Every structure is written in structure tokens, then in C-alpha cells.
Coordinates of C-alpha atoms in Angstrom, one line a residue:
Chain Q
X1 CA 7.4 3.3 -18.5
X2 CA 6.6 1.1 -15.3
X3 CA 2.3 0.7 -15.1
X4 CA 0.4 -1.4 -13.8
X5 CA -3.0 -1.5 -15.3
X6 CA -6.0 -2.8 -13.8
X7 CA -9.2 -4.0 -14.8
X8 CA -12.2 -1.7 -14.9
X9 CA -15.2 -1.6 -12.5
X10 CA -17.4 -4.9 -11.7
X11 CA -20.8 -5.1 -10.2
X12 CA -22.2 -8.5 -8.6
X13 CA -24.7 -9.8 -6.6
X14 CA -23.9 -11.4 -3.5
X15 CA -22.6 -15.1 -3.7
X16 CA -20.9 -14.5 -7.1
X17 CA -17.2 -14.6 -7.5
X18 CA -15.1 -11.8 -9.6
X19 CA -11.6 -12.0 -11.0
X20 CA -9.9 -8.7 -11.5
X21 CA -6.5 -8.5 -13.4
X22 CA -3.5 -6.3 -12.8
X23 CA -1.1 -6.1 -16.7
X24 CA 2.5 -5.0 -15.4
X25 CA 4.4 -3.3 -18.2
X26 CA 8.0 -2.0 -17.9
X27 CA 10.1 -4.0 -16.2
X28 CA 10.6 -7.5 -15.8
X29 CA 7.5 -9.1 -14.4
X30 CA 9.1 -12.2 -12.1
X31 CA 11.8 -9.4 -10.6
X32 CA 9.0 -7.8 -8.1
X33 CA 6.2 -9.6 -6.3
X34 CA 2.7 -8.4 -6.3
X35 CA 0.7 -7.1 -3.7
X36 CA -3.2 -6.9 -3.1
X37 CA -4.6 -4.0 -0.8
X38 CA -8.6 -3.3 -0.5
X39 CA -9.8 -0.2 0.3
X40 CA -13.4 0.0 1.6
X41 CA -15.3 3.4 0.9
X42 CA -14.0 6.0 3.0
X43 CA -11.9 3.8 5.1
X44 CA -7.9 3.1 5.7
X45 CA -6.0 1.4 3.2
X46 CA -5.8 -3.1 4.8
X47 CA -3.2 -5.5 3.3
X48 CA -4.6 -8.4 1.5
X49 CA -1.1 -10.3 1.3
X50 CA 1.2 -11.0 -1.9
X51 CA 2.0 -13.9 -4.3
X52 CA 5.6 -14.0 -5.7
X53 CA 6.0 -13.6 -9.7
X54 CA 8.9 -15.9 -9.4
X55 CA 7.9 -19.1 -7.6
X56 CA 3.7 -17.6 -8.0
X57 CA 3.4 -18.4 -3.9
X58 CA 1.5 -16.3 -2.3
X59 CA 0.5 -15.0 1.4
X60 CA -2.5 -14.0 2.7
X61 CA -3.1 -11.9 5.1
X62 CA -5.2 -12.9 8.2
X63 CA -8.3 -11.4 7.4
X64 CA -8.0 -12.6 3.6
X65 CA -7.9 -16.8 3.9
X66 CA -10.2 -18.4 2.2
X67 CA -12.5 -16.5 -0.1
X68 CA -9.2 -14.4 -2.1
X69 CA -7.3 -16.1 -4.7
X70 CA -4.0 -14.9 -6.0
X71 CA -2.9 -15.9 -9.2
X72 CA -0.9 -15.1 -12.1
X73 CA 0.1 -15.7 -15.6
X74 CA 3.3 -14.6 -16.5
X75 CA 3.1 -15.1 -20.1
X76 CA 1.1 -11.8 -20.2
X77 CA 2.7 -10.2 -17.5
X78 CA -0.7 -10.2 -15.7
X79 CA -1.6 -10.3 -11.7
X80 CA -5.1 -11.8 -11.0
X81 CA -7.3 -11.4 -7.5
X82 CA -10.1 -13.5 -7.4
X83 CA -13.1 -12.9 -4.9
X84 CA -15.5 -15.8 -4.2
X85 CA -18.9 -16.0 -2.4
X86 CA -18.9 -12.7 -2.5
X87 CA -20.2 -10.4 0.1
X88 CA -22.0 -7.0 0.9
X89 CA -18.8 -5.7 2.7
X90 CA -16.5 -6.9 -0.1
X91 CA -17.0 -3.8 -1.5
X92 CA -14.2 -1.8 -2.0
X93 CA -11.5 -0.5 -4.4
X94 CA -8.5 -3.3 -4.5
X95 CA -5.3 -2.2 -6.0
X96 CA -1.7 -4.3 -7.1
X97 CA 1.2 -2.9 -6.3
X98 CA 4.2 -3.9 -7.1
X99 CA 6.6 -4.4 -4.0
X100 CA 10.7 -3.0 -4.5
X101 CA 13.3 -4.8 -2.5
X102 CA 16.3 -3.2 -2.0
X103 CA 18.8 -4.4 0.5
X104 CA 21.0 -3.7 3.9
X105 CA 24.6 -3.8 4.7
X106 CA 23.7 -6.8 7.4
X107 CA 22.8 -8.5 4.2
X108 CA 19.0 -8.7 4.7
X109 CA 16.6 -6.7 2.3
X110 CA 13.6 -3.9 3.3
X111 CA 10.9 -3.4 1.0
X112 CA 8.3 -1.7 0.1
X113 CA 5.3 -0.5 -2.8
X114 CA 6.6 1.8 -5.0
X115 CA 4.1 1.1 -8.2
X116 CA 0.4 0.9 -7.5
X117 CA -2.5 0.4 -10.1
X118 CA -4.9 3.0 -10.2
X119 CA -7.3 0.6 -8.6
X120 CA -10.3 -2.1 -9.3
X121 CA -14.0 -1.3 -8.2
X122 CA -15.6 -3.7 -6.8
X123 CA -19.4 -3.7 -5.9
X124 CA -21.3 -5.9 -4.3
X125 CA -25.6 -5.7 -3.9
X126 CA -28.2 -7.3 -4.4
Chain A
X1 CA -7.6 -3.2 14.7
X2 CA -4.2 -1.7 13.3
X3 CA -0.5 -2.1 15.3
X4 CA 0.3 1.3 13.9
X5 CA -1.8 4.3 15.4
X6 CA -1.8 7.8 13.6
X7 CA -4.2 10.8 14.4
X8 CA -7.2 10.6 12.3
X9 CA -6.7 14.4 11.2
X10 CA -4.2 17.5 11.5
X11 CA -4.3 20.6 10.4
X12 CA -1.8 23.4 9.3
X13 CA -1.8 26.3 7.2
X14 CA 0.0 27.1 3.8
X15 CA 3.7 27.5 4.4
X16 CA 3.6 26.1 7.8
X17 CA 5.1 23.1 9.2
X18 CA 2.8 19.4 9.3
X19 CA 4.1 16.4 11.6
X20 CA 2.2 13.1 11.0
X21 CA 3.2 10.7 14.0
X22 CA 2.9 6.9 13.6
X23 CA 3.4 4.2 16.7
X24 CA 3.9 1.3 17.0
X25 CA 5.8 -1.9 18.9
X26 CA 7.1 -2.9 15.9
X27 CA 8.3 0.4 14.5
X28 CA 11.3 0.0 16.9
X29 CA 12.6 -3.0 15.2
X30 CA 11.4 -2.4 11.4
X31 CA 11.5 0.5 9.0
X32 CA 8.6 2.7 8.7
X33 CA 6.7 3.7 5.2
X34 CA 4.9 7.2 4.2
X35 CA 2.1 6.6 1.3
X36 CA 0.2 9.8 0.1
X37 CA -3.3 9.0 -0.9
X38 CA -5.2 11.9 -2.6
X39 CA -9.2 11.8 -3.3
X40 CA -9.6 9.8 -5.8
X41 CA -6.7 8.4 -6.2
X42 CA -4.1 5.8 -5.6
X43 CA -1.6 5.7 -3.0
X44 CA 1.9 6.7 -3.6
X45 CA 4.9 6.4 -1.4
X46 CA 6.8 9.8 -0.2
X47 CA 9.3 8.1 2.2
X48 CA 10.8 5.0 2.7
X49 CA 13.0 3.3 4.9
X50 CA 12.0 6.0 7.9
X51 CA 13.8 8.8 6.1
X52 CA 14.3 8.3 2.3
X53 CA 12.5 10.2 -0.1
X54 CA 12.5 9.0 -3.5
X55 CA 13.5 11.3 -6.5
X56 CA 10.6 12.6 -7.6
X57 CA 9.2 13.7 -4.0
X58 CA 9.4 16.8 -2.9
X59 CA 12.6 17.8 -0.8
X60 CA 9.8 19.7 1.8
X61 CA 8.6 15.8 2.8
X62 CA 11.1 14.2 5.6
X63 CA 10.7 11.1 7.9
X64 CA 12.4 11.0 10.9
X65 CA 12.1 7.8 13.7
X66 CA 12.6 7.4 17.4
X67 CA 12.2 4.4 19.2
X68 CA 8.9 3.2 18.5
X69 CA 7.6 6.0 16.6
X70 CA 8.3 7.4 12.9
X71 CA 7.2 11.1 12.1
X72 CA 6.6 12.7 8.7
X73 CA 7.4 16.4 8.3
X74 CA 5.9 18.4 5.4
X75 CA 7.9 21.8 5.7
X76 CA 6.4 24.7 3.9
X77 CA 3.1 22.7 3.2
X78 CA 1.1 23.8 0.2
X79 CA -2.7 23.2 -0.8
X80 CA -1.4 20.1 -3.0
X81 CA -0.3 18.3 0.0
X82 CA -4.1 18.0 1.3
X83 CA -4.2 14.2 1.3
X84 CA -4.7 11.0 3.3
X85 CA -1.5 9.8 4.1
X86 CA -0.7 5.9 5.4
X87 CA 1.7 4.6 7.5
X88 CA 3.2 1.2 7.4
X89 CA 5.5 -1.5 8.3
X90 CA 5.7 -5.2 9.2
X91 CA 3.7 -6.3 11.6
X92 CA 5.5 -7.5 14.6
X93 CA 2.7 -9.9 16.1
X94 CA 3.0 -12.0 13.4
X95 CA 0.0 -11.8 12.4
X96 CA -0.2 -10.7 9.0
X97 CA 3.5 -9.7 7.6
X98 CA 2.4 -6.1 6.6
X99 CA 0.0 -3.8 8.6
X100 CA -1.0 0.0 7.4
X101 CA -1.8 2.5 10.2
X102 CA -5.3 3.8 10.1
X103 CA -4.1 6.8 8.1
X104 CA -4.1 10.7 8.9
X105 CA -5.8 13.3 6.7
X106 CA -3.9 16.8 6.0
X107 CA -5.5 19.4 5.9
X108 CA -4.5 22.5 4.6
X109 CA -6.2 25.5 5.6

């Protein structure tokens, strides 16, 4: 079936850097972009950006330039986020979902998340 | 701050009827998105494309949009439907391509 399984929980200091890996299974890998979105505890769901499977481009979001690293490896099916110079406020749950597009009668597309991992810990202290 | 503004809570009781609102500029020329999120838990999406449900949703969860605002319906909530639940859609400032409302929680009483 269609999964996307993600790495397990990490714990680093502040300044490190952290690489956590989202394995798609199911369905052809470099059909479906990827999509990052971090979830701070007990807050709203923000939207990190995406990288295409196909061309591995991605987009960041605003708040996400600089520090976050899309990536991928498409031999193993796998999605990667990396997190550098980490901070306090980094930490948060970060999930990959997988983005479906499906298309209009004017010929343009809509699409949205319709497989999500079941989500990456990250914590950050000193 | 979000482009998309839900209540932060509402409340109904088993077998009544919940309406989640989500506004927003950009909702009048884009699609709007319904994800569930329960405690612990990943998001999930209940309605696409402002009033799509996929197949293995509930037929009690509708969407419904009007100008610049999309509306979720839960008829006939039940105690399994206490959740988080996230709107979104692309963002029309062009600021970031995808924004998420700040999210309502459902409670059911």
C-alpha cells in the first residue's frame, strides 16, 4: 500500500544540524512531489515548501530559506529534510507528505496532500 | 500570521450539526482543503477541492464555498470527530505558494 515512513525521533543541541528521511513505498516515487510541514508543540500545522521527485527542485517557503535543505535520492525512494544551525524553536514534529495533482477542464491542475508520514520529532536543547 | 482565519474552537454535541468556517482573499480565486488532525497524530485530508470527499471519508463531512470563504459541515457529529482540523489553500500574496489556516479544534460534548 502507499506509506510514507519516516525516520524516528532526534535530540540535538543547539548549532547541530539533523537529517531526517521520508521512504515512500507504493507508487511510483518521481510521479508525486514531496512536501515538508513542521508542527511546533501545540501549534497550527506551517508549510515548509516542496522539492519535485522528478526534476528534485524544490521551494521553500518564506519562513524556511536558508537553514532547511530538501533533498532526495530516488534510488531508494527516500525524501530527506535537513536542519542546520539548529535552534531552540526548531523544535517541532516535521512530516512529508506526498502532494496528488489531479486536473481541471480549463486544463490547469489543483493539488493537494493526500499521504502524510506519521511524522519526525525533532528536539532541540541544550 | 496566516491568510486563512478559522475560529480557534467550536463546539457541538453528538448527533448535532459542526460548521468550521475558513476566510480568506485568496479563497475566492483558489480551491479550499479540509485536513483532520487528531492528538497524536498526523493530519489527514477529509475534503478537497471545496467540496470533494475522498472515498474513505465519511459521507457526514461536506465542504461548501462562497466567495471568499469555504465551510466544512460535519452532520450528525460523533465523539470520533473530536479533532484539530486545518484549512488550506494557495496563498494569494505570493508569499509562500501554500498557507494553512490556524486551525479549529472540535469539540464534541
Amino acid at each position: 500500500q502507499v506509506q510514507l515512513v519516516q525516520s524516528g525521533s532526534e535530540l540535538k543541541k543547539p548549532g547541530a544540524s539533523v537529517k531526517i528521511s521520508c521512504k515512500a513505498s507504493g507508487y511510483i516515487f518521481s510521479n508525486y512531489t514531496m512536501n515538508w510541514v513542521r508542527q511546533a508543540p501545540g501549534q497550527g500545522l506551517e508549510w515548509m515548501g516542496w522539492i519535485s521527485t522528478d526534476t528534485g527542485i524544490p521551494t521553500y517557503a518564506q519562513g524556511f530559506k536558508g537553514r532547511f535543505v530538501f533533498s532526495l535520492d530516488t534510488s531508494v525512494t527516500t525524501a530527506y529534510l535537513q536542519l542546520d544551525s539548529l535552534k531552540v524553536e526548531d523544535t517541532a514534529v516535521y512530516y512529508c507528505a506526498r502532494i496528488k495533482v489531479l486536473p481541471l477542464h480549463d486544463g490547469t491542475y489543483y493539488y493537494y496532500m493526500d499521504v502524510w508520514g506519521k511524522g519526525t520529532t525533532v528536539t532541540v536543547s541544550s | 500570521s496566516s491568510g486563512l482565519i478559522q475560529p480557534p474552537s467550536v463546539s457541538v454535541s453528538p448527533g448535532q450539526t459542526a460548521k468550521i468556517t475558513c476566510s480568506g482573499e485568496a479563497l475566492s480565486k483558489h480551491f479550499g482543503y479540509w485536513y483532520q488532525q487528531k492528538p497524536g497524530q498526523a493530519p489527514m485530508v477529509v475534503i478537497y477541492k471545496d467540496d470533494e470527499r475522498p472515498s474513505d471519508i465519511p459521507e457526514r463531512f461536506s465542504g461548501s464555498s462562497s466567495g471568499t470563504t469555504v465551510t466544512l459541515t460535519i452532520s450528525g457529529v460523533q465523539a470520533e470527530d473530536e479533532a484539530d482540523y486545518y484549512c488550506q489553500s494557495p496563498d494569494i500574496s505570493g508569499t509562500n505558494l501554500w498557507v494553512f489556516g490556524g486551525g479549529t479544534r472540535l469539540t464534541v460534548l
